[in-house]
XYZ file of C-alpha atoms in Angstrom:
736
model
C 24.815 -21.060 22.970
C 28.332 -20.326 24.661
C 29.615 -16.675 25.898
C 32.962 -17.977 22.865
C 31.118 -19.332 19.819
C 28.598 -15.559 20.468
C 31.745 -14.081 20.528
C 32.782 -15.712 17.390
C 29.140 -15.672 15.653
C 28.935 -11.542 16.196
C 32.674 -11.512 15.402
C 32.552 -13.634 11.657
C 29.218 -11.144 11.523
C 31.523 -7.851 11.743
C 34.339 -8.799 8.560
C 31.476 -10.236 6.865
C 30.300 -6.611 7.210
C 33.364 -4.937 6.767
C 34.262 -6.699 3.833
C 31.088 -5.878 2.305
C 32.612 -2.048 2.953
C 35.688 -3.258 1.349
C 34.000 -4.422 -1.796
C 32.781 -0.350 -2.868
C 34.362 2.106 -4.403
C 34.177 4.948 -1.216
C 37.032 5.651 0.612
C 37.603 3.500 3.170
C 37.958 4.292 6.875
C 37.945 0.883 8.285
C 38.817 2.024 11.812
C 35.812 4.580 12.759
C 33.594 1.587 11.704
C 34.946 -1.112 13.895
C 35.689 1.942 17.036
C 31.343 2.490 16.178
C 30.934 -1.962 16.771
C 33.213 -1.992 19.750
C 31.235 0.902 21.465
C 27.817 -0.770 20.430
C 28.318 -3.806 21.681
C 29.923 -2.831 24.233
C 26.373 -0.139 24.664
C 24.323 -3.300 24.277
C 26.603 -6.109 26.064
C 24.309 -9.090 28.070
C 21.129 -7.742 25.887
C 19.196 -10.860 23.260
C 16.611 -10.428 21.090
C 13.096 -12.231 20.708
C 15.451 -14.848 19.138
C 17.258 -15.557 21.164
C 20.434 -13.797 19.550
C 22.574 -11.340 20.896
C 21.363 -7.880 20.371
C 24.066 -6.785 18.948
C 23.623 -9.447 15.436
C 20.265 -6.465 14.701
C 22.504 -3.847 14.684
C 25.223 -5.011 11.982
C 22.616 -6.401 10.100
C 21.370 -2.894 9.379
C 24.553 -1.937 8.529
C 25.552 -4.220 5.854
C 21.551 -3.813 3.896
C 23.262 -0.090 4.056
C 26.192 -1.250 2.453
C 24.976 -4.404 0.148
C 21.157 -2.729 -0.132
C 21.463 0.723 0.223
C 25.391 1.485 -1.003
C 26.135 4.007 1.454
C 29.667 5.173 3.035
C 31.521 4.731 6.602
C 29.576 7.688 7.644
C 26.130 5.679 7.288
C 27.544 2.478 8.266
C 28.124 4.172 12.039
C 25.090 5.752 11.954
C 23.819 2.082 11.361
C 26.004 0.640 14.247
C 25.158 3.191 16.438
C 21.527 3.059 15.492
C 19.542 2.124 18.255
C 22.053 2.967 21.456
C 20.390 5.714 22.950
C 17.467 5.060 23.286
C 17.820 1.614 24.529
C 20.894 2.440 26.688
C 22.465 4.437 29.561
C 24.592 5.894 26.970
C 23.411 9.454 25.226
C 24.183 11.322 22.116
C 26.459 13.833 23.955
C 28.134 10.286 24.112
C 28.199 9.782 20.474
C 29.056 13.445 19.020
C 32.691 13.085 21.979
C 33.408 9.237 21.042
C 32.817 9.922 17.192
C 32.108 13.481 15.088
C 28.237 15.912 15.406
C 27.376 14.543 11.544
C 27.050 10.643 13.197
C 25.191 12.173 16.682
C 22.975 14.530 14.151
C 21.191 10.799 12.204
C 21.721 9.037 15.188
C 19.257 10.904 17.496
C 16.662 11.900 14.145
C 16.596 7.872 13.880
C 15.717 7.386 17.923
C 13.406 10.580 16.966
C 11.881 8.312 15.281
C 12.383 4.759 16.858
C 9.159 2.447 17.967
C 6.937 2.476 15.178
C 8.400 -0.969 15.301
C 7.693 -2.294 18.569
C 7.018 0.665 19.817
C 3.012 0.269 22.775
C 1.723 2.603 21.384
C 3.157 3.957 18.855
C 1.366 3.286 14.947
C -1.682 5.080 16.668
C -0.148 8.527 16.460
C 0.537 9.710 13.128
C 2.898 12.247 15.037
C 5.613 9.297 14.846
C 5.159 9.079 10.803
C 5.361 12.958 10.732
C 8.892 12.307 12.472
C 9.716 9.884 9.364
C 9.041 11.775 6.749
C 10.767 15.425 8.301
C 13.661 14.156 8.007
C 13.364 13.661 4.674
C 14.434 17.173 3.818
C 17.078 16.876 6.477
C 19.542 14.931 5.609
C 18.305 11.752 4.097
C 20.460 9.528 5.536
C 18.510 8.813 8.190
C 15.299 7.358 6.343
C 17.870 5.175 4.905
C 18.920 3.914 7.601
C 15.342 3.428 9.558
C 14.291 1.155 5.419
C 17.093 -0.578 6.694
C 16.063 -1.592 10.097
C 12.651 -2.194 8.915
C 13.455 -3.711 6.244
C 15.790 -6.862 8.261
C 12.459 -6.764 11.831
C 10.622 -7.956 8.369
C 13.646 -10.515 7.262
C 13.364 -11.526 11.170
C 9.100 -11.538 12.088
C 9.373 -14.705 12.676
C 9.262 -14.782 16.464
C 7.351 -11.734 17.078
C 2.853 -13.028 18.564
C 0.713 -12.715 15.390
C -0.982 -9.681 16.170
C 1.563 -8.331 16.546
C 3.423 -9.208 13.104
C -0.106 -7.789 11.193
C 1.080 -5.073 13.109
C 3.919 -4.894 11.760
C 2.832 -5.602 8.319
C -0.167 -2.822 8.701
C 2.545 -0.025 9.071
C 4.484 -1.094 6.292
C 2.683 -2.039 3.699
C 1.280 0.857 4.481
C 3.928 3.472 4.339
C 7.173 1.532 4.039
C 6.442 -0.012 0.995
C 5.216 2.756 -0.843
C 8.572 5.448 0.308
C 10.591 2.220 -0.931
C 8.881 2.281 -4.630
C 9.336 7.139 -3.675
C 13.270 6.946 -2.865
C 13.894 4.442 -6.117
C 14.528 1.619 -3.721
C 12.083 -0.999 -6.499
C 14.270 -4.059 -5.353
C 13.409 -2.912 -1.819
C 10.230 -2.455 -2.241
C 9.956 -5.197 -3.347
C 11.186 -7.834 -0.704
C 8.829 -5.081 1.390
C 5.085 -6.581 -0.054
C 6.441 -9.906 -0.983
C 7.517 -10.182 3.545
C 4.225 -8.798 4.095
C 1.743 -11.300 2.044
C 3.977 -14.065 3.952
C 3.569 -13.477 6.962
C -0.508 -12.666 6.428
C -1.686 -14.555 3.764
C 0.756 -18.132 5.157
C -0.782 -20.181 2.839
C -1.803 -18.358 -0.619
C 1.598 -17.275 -0.607
C 3.125 -20.735 -0.832
C 0.412 -21.755 -3.606
C 1.474 -18.400 -5.952
C 5.335 -19.161 -5.398
C 4.332 -23.285 -5.656
C 2.428 -21.709 -8.868
C 5.292 -19.765 -10.044
C 7.969 -22.820 -9.862
C 5.716 -25.001 -11.676
C 5.922 -22.789 -14.635
C 9.259 -21.040 -14.173
C 10.304 -23.558 -17.154
C 8.207 -22.755 -19.464
C 8.940 -18.923 -18.932
C 12.610 -19.843 -19.356
C 11.462 -21.138 -22.942
C 9.859 -18.249 -23.475
C 12.134 -16.291 -22.699
C 14.902 -18.214 -25.079
C 12.892 -18.093 -27.709
C 11.574 -14.222 -27.627
C 14.830 -12.769 -27.024
C 16.816 -14.294 -29.772
C 15.927 -12.468 -32.362
C 16.781 -9.320 -30.205
C 20.169 -10.740 -29.472
C 21.248 -11.422 -33.539
C 20.187 -7.752 -34.280
C 21.856 -5.908 -31.182
C 25.320 -7.993 -31.728
C 24.739 -6.772 -35.995
C 24.390 -2.785 -34.506
C 27.162 -3.790 -32.078
C 25.901 -2.942 -29.373
C 26.965 -3.371 -25.519
C 24.120 -5.280 -23.219
C 23.071 -7.546 -20.518
C 20.130 -9.108 -20.756
C 18.301 -10.550 -18.016
C 14.217 -11.969 -17.093
C 11.981 -10.811 -14.848
C 9.261 -12.849 -12.848
C 6.406 -11.587 -11.018
C 6.736 -11.478 -7.540
C 3.635 -14.009 -5.938
C 2.306 -10.799 -3.969
C 2.451 -9.253 -6.983
C 0.815 -11.763 -8.349
C -2.093 -11.815 -6.115
C -2.048 -7.595 -6.169
C -3.458 -8.401 -10.364
C -5.520 -11.282 -9.523
C -7.055 -9.127 -6.641
C -7.016 -6.263 -9.219
C -8.390 -7.653 -12.186
C -10.183 -10.257 -10.060
C -8.654 -12.794 -12.290
C -6.888 -16.579 -11.538
C -3.550 -17.114 -11.521
C -3.630 -18.559 -15.125
C -4.892 -15.127 -16.050
C -1.774 -13.793 -15.287
C -0.446 -13.459 -18.683
C 2.092 -10.584 -18.167
C 4.665 -13.269 -15.582
C 7.366 -12.362 -17.484
C 9.531 -8.397 -18.398
C 12.773 -8.898 -20.917
C 15.308 -6.153 -18.963
C 18.081 -4.898 -21.658
C 20.861 -3.293 -20.116
C 23.090 -0.797 -22.209
C 26.395 -0.360 -22.098
C 27.304 2.797 -23.996
C 30.549 3.734 -25.267
C 30.415 7.345 -23.962
C 27.415 9.358 -21.985
C 26.281 11.579 -24.741
C 25.103 8.007 -26.756
C 23.457 6.489 -23.537
C 19.555 8.103 -25.453
C 20.018 7.017 -28.448
C 20.849 3.749 -27.241
C 17.742 2.925 -26.130
C 15.854 4.240 -28.943
C 18.264 2.591 -30.885
C 17.174 -0.891 -28.856
C 13.497 0.095 -29.331
C 13.589 -0.237 -32.647
C 14.883 -2.707 -33.110
C 12.873 -4.358 -30.836
C 9.602 -2.295 -33.058
C 10.687 -3.765 -35.508
C 10.517 -7.481 -34.515
C 7.608 -7.140 -32.702
C 4.737 -5.901 -32.703
C 3.924 -3.248 -29.991
C 0.485 -2.554 -28.107
C -0.033 1.327 -28.735
C -0.589 2.315 -25.719
C 1.640 0.778 -23.702
C 4.676 2.400 -23.878
C 6.607 4.592 -21.592
C 9.089 6.612 -21.864
C 11.553 7.909 -18.261
C 14.238 8.293 -20.545
C 13.137 12.588 -21.517
C 10.646 13.267 -18.519
C 12.624 10.391 -15.620
C 10.335 10.413 -13.541
C 10.554 11.805 -8.981
C 12.990 9.968 -7.715
C 14.954 10.022 -10.662
C 14.133 6.728 -12.988
C 14.998 6.579 -16.213
C 13.665 3.538 -18.131
C 11.872 3.003 -21.892
C 9.370 0.118 -21.512
C 7.783 -1.591 -24.433
C 5.055 -4.101 -24.343
C 5.182 -5.969 -28.274
C 3.528 -9.654 -28.782
C 5.396 -12.320 -28.591
C 5.664 -15.341 -30.474
C 2.885 -17.001 -27.946
C 0.387 -15.033 -28.106
C 1.661 -12.989 -25.376
C 2.316 -9.694 -24.080
C 5.753 -8.960 -22.780
C 7.391 -6.435 -21.495
C 10.927 -4.970 -22.157
C 12.541 -2.462 -20.535
C 15.559 -0.439 -22.343
C 17.785 1.207 -19.780
C 21.500 2.136 -19.513
C 24.056 1.143 -16.914
C 23.359 4.331 -15.152
C 19.379 4.161 -15.483
C 19.812 0.676 -13.915
C 22.496 1.282 -10.660
C 20.268 4.649 -10.146
C 16.846 2.097 -10.622
C 18.548 -0.844 -8.441
C 19.810 1.345 -5.248
C 16.973 4.230 -5.444
C 17.696 8.076 -4.795
C 21.979 6.875 -3.077
C 22.630 6.345 -7.155
C 20.429 9.759 -8.474
C 22.376 11.630 -5.805
C 25.901 10.690 -7.372
C 25.907 11.039 -10.649
C 24.019 14.590 -10.166
C 26.716 16.512 -12.228
C 26.027 20.266 -10.438
C 26.853 21.599 -7.026
C 23.784 22.976 -6.727
C 21.913 20.939 -9.427
C 17.901 20.526 -8.115
C 16.036 17.258 -9.024
C 12.825 16.886 -9.068
C 13.228 14.385 -5.939
C 14.537 17.289 -4.508
C 10.852 20.030 -5.473
C 9.230 16.732 -4.257
C 11.391 16.632 -0.884
C 10.561 20.491 -0.617
C 6.243 20.061 -1.298
C 6.516 17.583 1.695
C 7.376 19.418 4.763
C 5.290 21.872 3.242
C 2.784 19.644 3.021
C 3.476 18.718 6.716
C 3.841 21.758 7.604
C 0.398 22.685 7.204
C -1.571 19.089 7.504
C -3.834 18.191 10.436
C -2.354 15.570 12.776
C -5.646 15.228 14.990
C -6.933 12.572 12.574
C -4.400 9.877 12.754
C -6.081 8.116 9.733
C -6.577 11.503 6.924
C -3.225 12.313 7.210
C -1.583 8.749 6.833
C -4.273 9.023 3.570
C -2.830 12.456 3.071
C 0.739 11.171 2.742
C 0.322 9.026 0.715
C -1.660 10.658 -2.021
C 2.111 11.845 -2.587
C 3.360 7.822 -2.737
C 1.639 5.508 -4.978
C 0.340 8.567 -7.672
C 1.168 7.224 -10.731
C 2.333 10.979 -12.571
C 1.433 12.918 -15.625
C 3.247 15.423 -17.674
C 0.987 19.295 -18.376
C 2.194 21.587 -19.675
C 2.507 25.583 -18.364
C 1.607 28.468 -20.851
C 5.223 29.959 -21.418
C 6.047 25.849 -22.191
C 7.360 24.347 -18.884
C 6.326 20.989 -17.801
C 4.101 20.393 -14.919
C 4.639 16.764 -13.318
C 1.735 16.125 -11.311
C -0.783 13.187 -10.336
C -3.251 10.261 -12.148
C -6.224 12.489 -11.785
C -4.994 15.487 -10.410
C -7.636 18.215 -11.054
C -6.833 21.669 -12.633
C -7.553 23.267 -8.651
C -4.463 20.973 -8.152
C -1.922 21.600 -10.895
C -3.391 25.596 -9.318
C -2.410 25.518 -6.374
C 1.107 23.009 -7.018
C 1.863 26.359 -9.034
C 1.286 28.045 -6.197
C -1.218 28.743 -2.819
C -2.545 32.289 -4.268
C -3.211 30.884 -7.054
C -5.291 28.210 -5.792
C -7.289 30.037 -3.447
C -8.524 32.149 -6.148
C -8.868 29.672 -8.826
C -12.398 30.262 -10.871
C -11.015 27.770 -13.367
C -8.953 27.273 -16.560
C -7.675 27.239 -19.885
C -6.812 23.499 -21.434
C -5.749 23.707 -25.353
C -6.775 26.266 -24.781
C -10.821 25.984 -24.012
C -12.567 26.539 -21.225
C -12.776 24.212 -18.496
C -14.367 24.471 -14.646
C -11.554 23.528 -11.679
C -12.520 20.292 -11.020
C -12.084 18.940 -14.503
C -8.561 15.817 -14.806
C -5.724 16.447 -16.596
C -4.229 14.288 -19.076
C -0.854 13.641 -20.010
C 0.512 16.599 -23.124
C -2.634 19.657 -21.893
C -1.607 22.958 -21.475
C -2.583 24.409 -18.847
C -3.508 27.991 -17.755
C -5.387 29.002 -14.881
C -8.207 31.182 -14.641
C -8.772 33.042 -10.812
C -10.461 36.107 -9.735
C -9.396 38.458 -6.952
C -12.872 38.029 -5.241
C -13.474 34.401 -5.303
C -12.318 32.221 -1.963
C -11.796 28.693 -1.072
C -15.379 26.521 -0.278
C -15.430 23.280 1.717
C -16.778 21.621 -1.661
C -13.821 22.260 -3.141
C -12.036 19.171 -1.124
C -14.407 16.993 -3.221
C -12.651 17.909 -6.357
C -9.041 18.121 -5.241
C -6.622 14.533 -4.680
C -3.116 15.591 -3.945
C -2.388 15.724 -0.725
C -0.793 19.621 -1.046
C -4.086 21.126 -2.022
C -6.317 18.989 0.582
C -3.973 20.161 3.505
C -3.797 23.768 1.956
C -7.300 23.201 1.845
C -8.198 22.215 5.087
C -6.506 24.321 6.756
C -8.146 27.409 5.570
C -10.912 25.669 6.096
C -10.773 24.332 9.163
C -12.872 27.086 11.220
C -15.793 25.775 8.751
C -15.044 22.530 9.301
C -15.288 22.895 13.080
C -18.916 24.525 12.576
C -20.425 22.104 10.221
C -18.975 19.264 12.594
C -19.960 21.389 15.685
C -23.856 21.308 13.883
C -23.808 17.920 12.761
C -22.995 16.651 16.575
C -25.790 18.980 17.872
C -28.332 17.303 15.237
C -27.113 13.891 16.114
C -28.073 14.909 19.368
C -31.519 15.894 19.048
C -32.438 13.231 16.801
C -31.600 11.481 19.887
C -33.825 13.840 22.280
C -36.266 13.078 19.814
C -35.723 9.370 20.255
C -36.397 9.379 24.123
C -32.618 7.616 24.457
C -30.353 8.850 26.226
C -27.194 11.290 25.004
C -23.529 9.000 25.290
C -21.129 6.429 23.291
C -23.836 3.770 23.559
C -25.994 5.574 21.468
C -23.907 7.394 18.687
C -21.617 4.569 18.689
C -25.083 2.789 17.194
C -26.373 5.503 14.891
C -21.750 6.113 13.650
C -22.078 2.058 12.940
C -25.342 1.909 11.808
C -24.061 5.094 8.538
C -21.442 3.533 8.563
C -19.308 6.107 9.803
C -15.495 5.125 10.487
C -15.631 7.466 13.424
C -17.693 9.971 15.639
C -16.118 12.907 14.262
C -16.834 12.033 9.948
C -20.717 11.121 11.703
C -20.783 15.321 13.099
C -19.340 16.674 9.807
C -21.341 14.325 6.842
C -24.956 15.315 8.598
C -23.802 18.504 9.625
C -23.042 18.949 5.803
C -25.773 18.257 4.608
C -24.438 14.905 2.826
C -26.141 12.403 5.031
C -29.660 12.568 6.715
C -30.157 11.104 10.241
C -33.616 11.934 10.375
C -34.866 7.954 10.601
C -32.562 7.256 13.197
C -34.527 6.806 16.037
C -35.207 3.581 14.160
C -32.689 2.053 16.111
C -33.958 2.581 19.478
C -37.912 1.323 19.145
C -38.230 -2.356 21.287
C -40.499 -4.819 19.164
C -40.998 -7.796 20.567
C -40.025 -10.128 18.102
C -42.454 -12.110 14.810
C -41.400 -15.814 14.065
C -40.553 -14.636 10.384
C -37.004 -12.077 12.703
C -37.348 -15.427 14.921
C -36.471 -17.614 11.777
C -34.080 -14.811 9.902
C -31.467 -14.506 12.619
C -31.760 -18.072 13.144
C -30.509 -18.314 9.253
C -29.038 -15.638 8.270
C -28.116 -14.251 10.877
C -27.887 -10.494 12.042
C -25.312 -8.468 13.008
C -27.792 -5.900 15.550
C -28.003 -6.461 19.262
C -30.879 -7.546 20.227
C -32.196 -6.150 23.659
C -31.132 -9.861 25.250
C -28.346 -10.086 24.072
C -25.505 -9.374 26.600
C -22.514 -7.328 24.796
C -19.166 -8.414 25.922
C -16.118 -5.500 25.606
C -12.982 -7.348 24.981
C -9.934 -5.367 25.562
C -6.980 -5.909 22.272
C -4.457 -5.831 25.396
C -5.407 -8.971 27.073
C -6.573 -10.483 24.020
C -5.111 -11.095 21.228
C -6.665 -12.669 19.342
C -11.274 -14.228 18.888
C -12.736 -17.345 17.804
C -15.648 -15.880 15.251
C -18.353 -18.687 17.188
C -22.203 -18.071 15.689
C -23.471 -16.740 19.488
C -21.510 -14.348 19.506
C -21.870 -12.371 16.426
C -23.676 -9.598 17.196
C -22.290 -8.727 20.990
C -18.359 -9.715 19.934
C -18.025 -9.385 16.953
C -19.217 -7.621 13.379
C -18.794 -8.504 9.868
C -16.853 -5.024 8.101
C -19.186 -4.389 6.050
C -16.275 -3.149 2.992
C -15.120 -6.345 2.553
C -18.132 -9.110 3.561
C -16.615 -11.675 4.795
C -17.474 -14.668 5.957
C -16.480 -18.437 7.355
C -12.373 -19.709 5.556
C -12.550 -16.681 3.991
C -8.248 -14.825 5.694
C -9.870 -11.656 8.560
C -7.999 -10.115 10.863
C -10.317 -8.141 14.361
C -10.463 -4.310 14.796
C -11.698 -2.708 18.035
C -13.818 -0.342 17.555
C -14.264 2.267 21.018
C -16.767 0.630 22.022
C -15.356 -2.800 23.013
C -16.334 -4.870 19.993
C -14.043 -6.348 17.047
C -14.992 -5.386 13.592
C -14.370 -8.269 11.567
C -12.502 -7.077 8.391
C -10.684 -9.214 5.539
C -7.190 -9.402 5.673
C -6.413 -7.610 2.001
C -9.444 -4.679 3.357
C -8.028 -1.731 1.977
C -9.900 0.119 5.166
C -8.332 -2.827 7.507
C -4.493 -2.222 5.891
C -5.282 1.926 6.823
C -5.832 0.674 10.560
C -3.345 -1.594 10.246
C -0.941 0.927 9.370
C -2.194 3.808 12.252
C -4.346 1.459 14.976
C -1.852 -1.549 14.770
C -2.332 -2.138 19.101
C -5.873 -2.148 18.363
C -5.531 -5.298 15.338
C -5.764 -9.552 17.398
C -5.944 -11.848 14.684
C -9.141 -13.619 13.710
C -10.336 -18.249 13.252
C -13.492 -18.703 12.365
C -14.964 -21.237 14.962
C -18.937 -21.275 13.015
C -21.075 -23.999 13.317
C -23.194 -23.831 10.019
C -26.007 -21.716 11.953
C -25.827 -19.113 10.236
C -25.617 -17.963 6.904
C -23.627 -14.810 5.006
C -24.278 -12.605 2.515
C -21.546 -13.662 -0.416
C -21.813 -12.443 -4.545
C -20.816 -14.466 -6.843
C -20.619 -13.144 -11.349
C -21.588 -15.736 -14.029
C -19.995 -14.364 -17.510
C -20.507 -17.224 -20.523
C -22.912 -18.468 -24.135
C -26.096 -17.536 -24.075
C -28.206 -20.611 -25.557
C -32.063 -21.267 -23.433
C -32.294 -22.940 -21.029
C -29.591 -21.921 -19.668
C -30.464 -20.003 -16.406
C -32.628 -22.485 -15.703
C -30.255 -24.996 -15.073
C -27.565 -22.162 -13.052
C -30.918 -21.591 -10.803
C -31.244 -26.189 -10.458
C -27.760 -25.945 -9.302
C -27.719 -22.935 -6.474
C -31.073 -23.289 -5.952
C -31.868 -27.586 -5.657
C -28.025 -29.292 -5.763
C -26.474 -26.896 -3.374
C -29.710 -25.915 -1.158
C -28.226 -21.925 -1.315
C -31.090 -19.045 -0.687
C -30.138 -16.052 -3.367
C -31.580 -12.694 -2.078
C -30.988 -10.782 -5.400
C -30.256 -11.554 -9.074
C -29.324 -8.682 -12.537
C -28.704 -10.877 -15.668
C -28.420 -9.348 -19.255
C -27.001 -10.062 -22.907
C -25.707 -8.675 -25.489
C -24.216 -10.081 -28.560
C -25.018 -13.896 -27.091
C -22.521 -12.934 -24.020
C -24.309 -13.869 -20.749
C -22.895 -12.093 -18.090
C -24.605 -11.590 -14.202
C -24.853 -11.167 -10.706
C -25.900 -13.252 -7.909
C -26.345 -12.001 -4.269
C -26.603 -15.046 -1.793
C -26.766 -16.752 1.706
C -24.223 -19.470 2.062
C -22.015 -21.254 5.162
C -18.969 -20.429 4.459
C -16.226 -19.465 1.571
C -16.081 -23.539 0.732
C -18.988 -23.052 0.165
C -18.989 -20.175 -3.181
C -16.000 -22.598 -3.942
C -17.247 -25.175 -4.325
C -20.876 -24.438 -6.747
C -18.219 -21.754 -8.649
C -16.734 -25.302 -9.329
C -19.650 -27.088 -10.566
C -20.958 -24.152 -12.110
C -18.639 -24.282 -14.407
C -19.565 -27.730 -14.905
C -22.106 -26.114 -17.406
C -22.155 -25.585 -20.570
C -21.381 -22.578 -22.118
C -20.254 -20.718 -18.935
C -17.040 -19.236 -19.247
C -16.703 -17.555 -16.257
C -17.330 -18.013 -12.479
C -15.966 -16.145 -9.823
C -17.181 -14.903 -5.897
C -17.032 -10.753 -5.684
C -17.319 -8.523 -3.100
């Protein structure tokens, strides 16, 4: 591309930005935006992105997202254009303030402090980076919104990155940015984050589901028109102004449902949802029009008794307002209908930016304001030494569904689902939490560990003599309660960890082993803990008995059966004859999983038990061993987000020498001889070794699980299809 062509490309993109801005209701301040563009263009002159395009195209793209998809104004546009200037060029924050104004400089400063998270080496291994990101929320929400736009554009252009870096970036995005977008009300951005991550992490599955959705789209269109026709007639009779549209599940949403429910694509029955957006004549009619629409729909179709959601009278913490009702359609499928006003829809589409636009009072505080305050309090008391623990604590505040409980005086308090009395006590006041001994729920005495339900009235009971106990951590679910308890109990946790460390070292000494990183690592892996600190704490707390750890180091000549077992089924234990090959993630960006290197170079993660054919990644642990996880394993998601620079790509190159453990579940209608036929297919037709089987019959419904050893995922898939050919079997699938 010539210099003239580059100049035209850049100018065209800037002109498009100005057109986008002109179509908004913001007061037009084109002069300062043009100045910011010229400043950034000069600062980034000659610099290219990995894709080969001029670097200034990235800030321009971020600015367009800020305008079109988030709905911010000139200050945010200027900040988006300048967001990489201080970090990547010789210009300083003082230069920005002098050329523009303190507010723009302040936002650029906030963006610079949290930079490096997506492409920075080592940044994802530090919880401090995320802490900086979240701490900007209460100070100026525009910092986090522009950062979200920055992340969205980087995700849209992720194809130019190396595969291992793609996994790291997707891990961060799926673990933090997607739930953050949801919590701030940006559902479209959240959905795009999830789909882009899915597309890069599992391209074949993504393409398959996208094709499946295209195939069923014509039928879903017909269903939509047939379903909505009688609703439209009744709405028109009442003179309501409205628009109606359909919403089809995204590929990621379908995949997530298939995974969590253990079902096939054909069994996902809620692919279609209907959205009705009302335009009331006056703001006062907003709620009544929503409920009138609800009454019309439920007079035509039967509602599901447990799937009506009223977020009109009690909005979500992120400001979302709507009525959701699920009804039975003409074709025998459940269809969700979302009822909103135009104002509610703008809040749903534009998130927090629109929510603040509709505030009526200058000093009015929303649930989001309270949430920001609680986030800051939680961060101020969090222990940042353990990145995964910190991330988990923060994530509790992001993805939790909500329930509503009442105080004794009748005030409504929102709590996350599965919250306990102890969580509620800490939500009211830290001192109430520290001295909580139980509660009266609907006037009945319950313990502090009691799990709350929507609609209950809760009176916290306290005692001055009550002090926090370490066991309370097991019955707290909210980030605030856990953070406050960990701060209070820090010394006791340290004491237990120290005691556990002494016990581990004594056990190693008794087994005549050296106390070093290698032997401690062997004990940690044997008992399945993520870190040695976690091992020490659980041993010190008496939750794990390591008295048999000495057997890990017993040396004995393997017998004939042992040798046969290793040949047939593999082992993740390193023999004395094996040489441990250490992997360096800085040099080795990928690994081929071969039969000969199982146990020496890589190990199978017990949490998800991947087998050849599964989409996997590798995590390089402290000893240089690669732990192989399924791509969609929850533990792998944490590792990608918190230790992204230890993630490497992995591919199977096994030669069908080693077998791997897998489990299938079977369900059908019982009849004489069915079990014999199942065993015949598995053992005789496919020569597969069964490890364990459990079956039961209840009212002629036959169900069970079979654990077996197979060479690959293809073996399992072929077997499942063959078993489904048996008369009476209705469902056969692999489970973890």
